[in-house]
Short mmCIF file of C-alpha atoms in Angstrom, two decimals:
data_model
loop_
_atom_site.label_atom_id
_atom_site.label_comp_id
_atom_site.label_asym_id
_atom_site.label_seq_id
_atom_site.Cartn_x
_atom_site.Cartn_y
_atom_site.Cartn_z
CA MET V 291 2.33 -1.39 -35.50
CA ASN V 292 3.75 -3.02 -32.37
CA VAL V 293 1.05 -4.84 -30.42
CA THR V 294 1.76 -6.21 -26.97
CA PHE V 295 -0.66 -8.64 -25.37
CA LYS V 296 -0.72 -11.80 -23.29
CA LEU V 297 -1.01 -15.02 -25.25
CA ASN V 298 -1.80 -18.07 -23.16
CA GLY V 299 -0.36 -16.29 -20.13
CA GLN V 300 2.88 -15.09 -21.75
CA SER V 301 3.60 -11.54 -22.87
CA LYS V 302 4.03 -11.22 -26.64
CA THR V 303 4.88 -8.26 -28.85
CA VAL V 304 4.37 -8.49 -32.59
CA ASP V 305 4.99 -5.97 -35.34
CA VAL V 306 2.01 -6.36 -37.66
CA PRO V 307 -0.37 -4.15 -39.63
CA ALA V 308 -3.04 -2.67 -37.34
CA GLU V 309 -5.85 -4.16 -39.44
CA MET V 310 -4.34 -7.68 -39.58
CA PRO V 311 -6.85 -10.16 -38.11
CA LEU V 312 -5.78 -11.80 -34.86
CA LEU V 313 -6.23 -15.18 -36.58
CA TRP V 314 -3.38 -14.51 -39.02
CA ALA V 315 -1.11 -13.05 -36.36
CA LEU V 316 -1.64 -16.21 -34.32
CA ARG V 317 -1.12 -18.64 -37.19
CA ASP V 318 1.44 -16.89 -39.41
CA VAL V 319 3.42 -14.69 -37.03
CA LEU V 320 3.28 -16.63 -33.75
CA ASP V 321 3.04 -20.15 -35.28
CA MET V 322 -0.03 -21.07 -33.19
CA LYS V 323 -1.75 -23.42 -35.64
CA GLY V 324 -4.55 -24.73 -33.38
CA THR V 325 -6.86 -21.84 -34.25
CA LYS V 326 -8.34 -22.61 -37.66
CA PHE V 327 -9.43 -20.51 -40.62
CA GLY V 328 -12.96 -21.45 -41.61
CA CYS V 329 -15.03 -18.87 -43.40
CA GLY V 330 -13.19 -15.59 -42.77
CA SER V 331 -16.44 -13.79 -41.98
CA GLY V 332 -17.05 -14.79 -38.36
CA GLN V 333 -19.91 -17.15 -39.21
CA CYS V 334 -18.49 -20.64 -38.64
CA GLY V 335 -16.64 -20.38 -35.31
CA ALA V 336 -13.55 -22.40 -36.31
CA CYS V 337 -11.33 -19.44 -35.36
CA THR V 338 -12.81 -18.89 -31.88
CA VAL V 339 -10.37 -17.83 -29.16
CA HIS V 340 -10.88 -16.03 -25.86
CA VAL V 341 -10.06 -12.33 -25.67
CA ASN V 342 -10.22 -11.19 -22.05
CA GLY V 343 -12.25 -14.31 -21.29
CA ILE V 344 -14.85 -13.75 -24.02
CA ALA V 345 -15.28 -16.14 -26.95
CA THR V 346 -14.23 -14.08 -29.97
CA ARG V 347 -13.95 -14.77 -33.68
CA SER V 348 -10.26 -14.15 -34.30
CA CYS V 349 -10.82 -13.69 -38.04
CA GLN V 350 -12.83 -10.56 -37.23
CA ARG V 351 -10.64 -9.06 -34.46
CA ALA V 352 -8.08 -6.54 -35.77
CA MET V 353 -4.71 -6.59 -34.04
CA SER V 354 -5.20 -2.92 -33.14
CA ARG V 355 -7.98 -4.14 -30.81
CA VAL V 356 -5.75 -6.73 -29.12
CA GLN V 357 -3.30 -4.26 -27.52
CA GLY V 358 -3.07 -5.08 -23.79
CA ALA V 359 -5.59 -7.93 -24.04
CA GLU V 360 -5.37 -11.46 -22.68
CA VAL V 361 -5.77 -13.96 -25.50
CA THR V 362 -6.26 -17.67 -24.93
CA THR V 363 -6.10 -20.15 -27.79
CA ILE V 364 -6.82 -23.86 -27.81
CA GLU V 365 -3.15 -24.40 -26.98
CA GLY V 366 -3.65 -22.36 -23.80
CA LEU V 367 -6.86 -24.06 -22.68
CA SER V 368 -4.65 -26.74 -21.15
CA PRO V 369 -1.01 -27.41 -21.97
CA ASP V 370 -1.45 -31.16 -21.62
CA GLY V 371 -5.05 -31.73 -22.77
CA SER V 372 -6.31 -32.17 -19.21
CA HIS V 373 -9.06 -29.55 -19.32
CA PRO V 374 -12.38 -31.25 -18.42
CA LEU V 375 -13.80 -30.37 -21.84
CA GLN V 376 -10.83 -31.89 -23.63
CA LYS V 377 -11.16 -35.04 -21.54
CA ALA V 378 -14.89 -35.27 -22.29
CA TRP V 379 -14.23 -34.68 -25.99
CA ARG V 380 -11.78 -37.61 -26.02
CA ASP V 381 -13.86 -39.91 -23.80
CA LEU V 382 -16.98 -39.41 -25.92
CA ASP V 383 -15.10 -39.49 -29.24
CA VAL V 384 -16.67 -36.17 -30.25
CA PRO V 385 -14.73 -35.18 -33.38
CA GLN V 386 -14.92 -36.81 -36.75
CA CYS V 387 -12.77 -34.70 -39.05
CA GLY V 388 -11.84 -32.46 -36.11
CA TYR V 389 -11.40 -29.25 -38.09
CA CYS V 390 -13.94 -27.21 -36.11
CA GLN V 391 -13.18 -28.70 -32.72
CA ALA V 392 -10.74 -26.06 -31.42
CA GLY V 393 -13.41 -23.41 -31.95
CA GLN V 394 -16.09 -25.67 -30.49
CA LEU V 395 -13.97 -26.26 -27.37
CA MET V 396 -13.23 -22.56 -26.92
CA SER V 397 -16.92 -21.64 -27.20
CA ALA V 398 -17.83 -24.43 -24.78
CA ALA V 399 -15.18 -23.25 -22.29
CA ALA V 400 -16.60 -19.72 -22.38
CA LEU V 401 -20.08 -21.14 -21.79
CA LEU V 402 -19.00 -23.20 -18.79
CA ARG V 403 -17.11 -20.24 -17.34
CA ARG V 404 -20.34 -18.25 -17.13
CA ASN V 405 -22.75 -21.17 -16.62
CA PRO V 406 -21.24 -24.26 -14.98
CA LYS V 407 -24.50 -26.25 -15.20
CA PRO V 408 -26.02 -25.44 -18.60
CA THR V 409 -29.26 -26.93 -19.88
CA ASP V 410 -29.59 -28.37 -23.39
CA GLU V 411 -31.13 -25.04 -24.43
CA ASP V 412 -28.24 -23.07 -22.89
CA ILE V 413 -25.74 -25.24 -24.77
CA ASP V 414 -27.63 -25.04 -28.06
CA THR V 415 -27.83 -21.24 -27.78
CA ALA V 416 -24.19 -20.78 -26.80
CA MET V 417 -22.90 -23.15 -29.46
CA SER V 418 -25.24 -22.08 -32.28
CA GLY V 419 -22.51 -19.97 -33.93
CA ASN V 420 -20.14 -22.93 -34.27
CA ILE V 421 -20.66 -25.01 -37.38
CA CYS V 422 -19.62 -28.65 -37.56
CA ARG V 423 -19.71 -30.05 -41.09
CA CYS V 424 -19.66 -33.58 -39.63
CA ALA V 425 -22.75 -32.76 -37.52
CA THR V 426 -21.42 -34.06 -34.20
CA TYR V 427 -23.71 -31.64 -32.34
CA LEU V 428 -25.28 -34.27 -30.08
CA ARG V 429 -21.87 -35.54 -28.97
CA ILE V 430 -20.69 -31.96 -28.45
CA ARG V 431 -23.70 -31.30 -26.21
CA GLN V 432 -23.12 -34.54 -24.30
CA ALA V 433 -19.43 -33.68 -23.78
CA ILE V 434 -20.34 -30.24 -22.43
CA HIS V 435 -22.76 -31.84 -19.97
CA THR V 436 -20.06 -34.35 -18.98
CA ALA V 437 -17.55 -31.57 -18.30
CA ALA V 438 -20.08 -29.27 -16.59
CA GLY V 439 -19.37 -28.61 -12.97
CA SER V 440 -15.77 -29.75 -13.15
CA VAL V 441 -14.40 -26.69 -14.95
CA PRO V 442 -12.74 -24.37 -12.41
CA THR V 443 -13.27 -20.63 -12.81
CA PRO V 444 -9.83 -19.02 -13.10
CA VAL V 445 -9.02 -16.59 -10.30
CA GLY V 446 -9.54 -13.01 -11.41
CA SER V 447 -11.23 -13.96 -14.66
CA SER V 448 -14.37 -12.55 -16.09
CA LYS V 449 -17.34 -14.82 -15.57
CA SER V 450 -19.26 -13.32 -18.46
CA GLY V 451 -18.01 -15.75 -21.11
CA ALA V 452 -20.36 -14.05 -23.54
CA ARG V 453 -19.60 -14.48 -27.21
CA GLU V 454 -18.52 -11.42 -29.10
CA GLU V 455 -19.17 -11.41 -32.82
#
């Protein structure tokens, strides 16, 4: 099946099986290695990307459901690492092993898109589906607070930022 969609702002067409998960099309077909495989069942959040502005588990999204969509991966969050969340992550030394951090950042970006001044409870709720084996949750929360208010809402984007499972 040919699937055409926007990936990090650029039109892409891939010939893949309709049921292939977006995760594997990103990693194996398009060589976008920032999105990680974690559990394969949508429970850990390591594979989180944005589909039409909504945090989505790419391991659970079939390519047939990506036709015409706008997909943003960690590579598209900021080409040079200057996104306020990425800066806060670095400044606060958030990651330990770092494996889950792309998914954490993508979930946090969706949260700040819909709620630029989240409370601790808002952050805990929004991030509850992202597992960090190193347990850097307090630093993740602090980094989100640090970045809050400085994340611009893209023109024409959805402000929902809701997570889709």
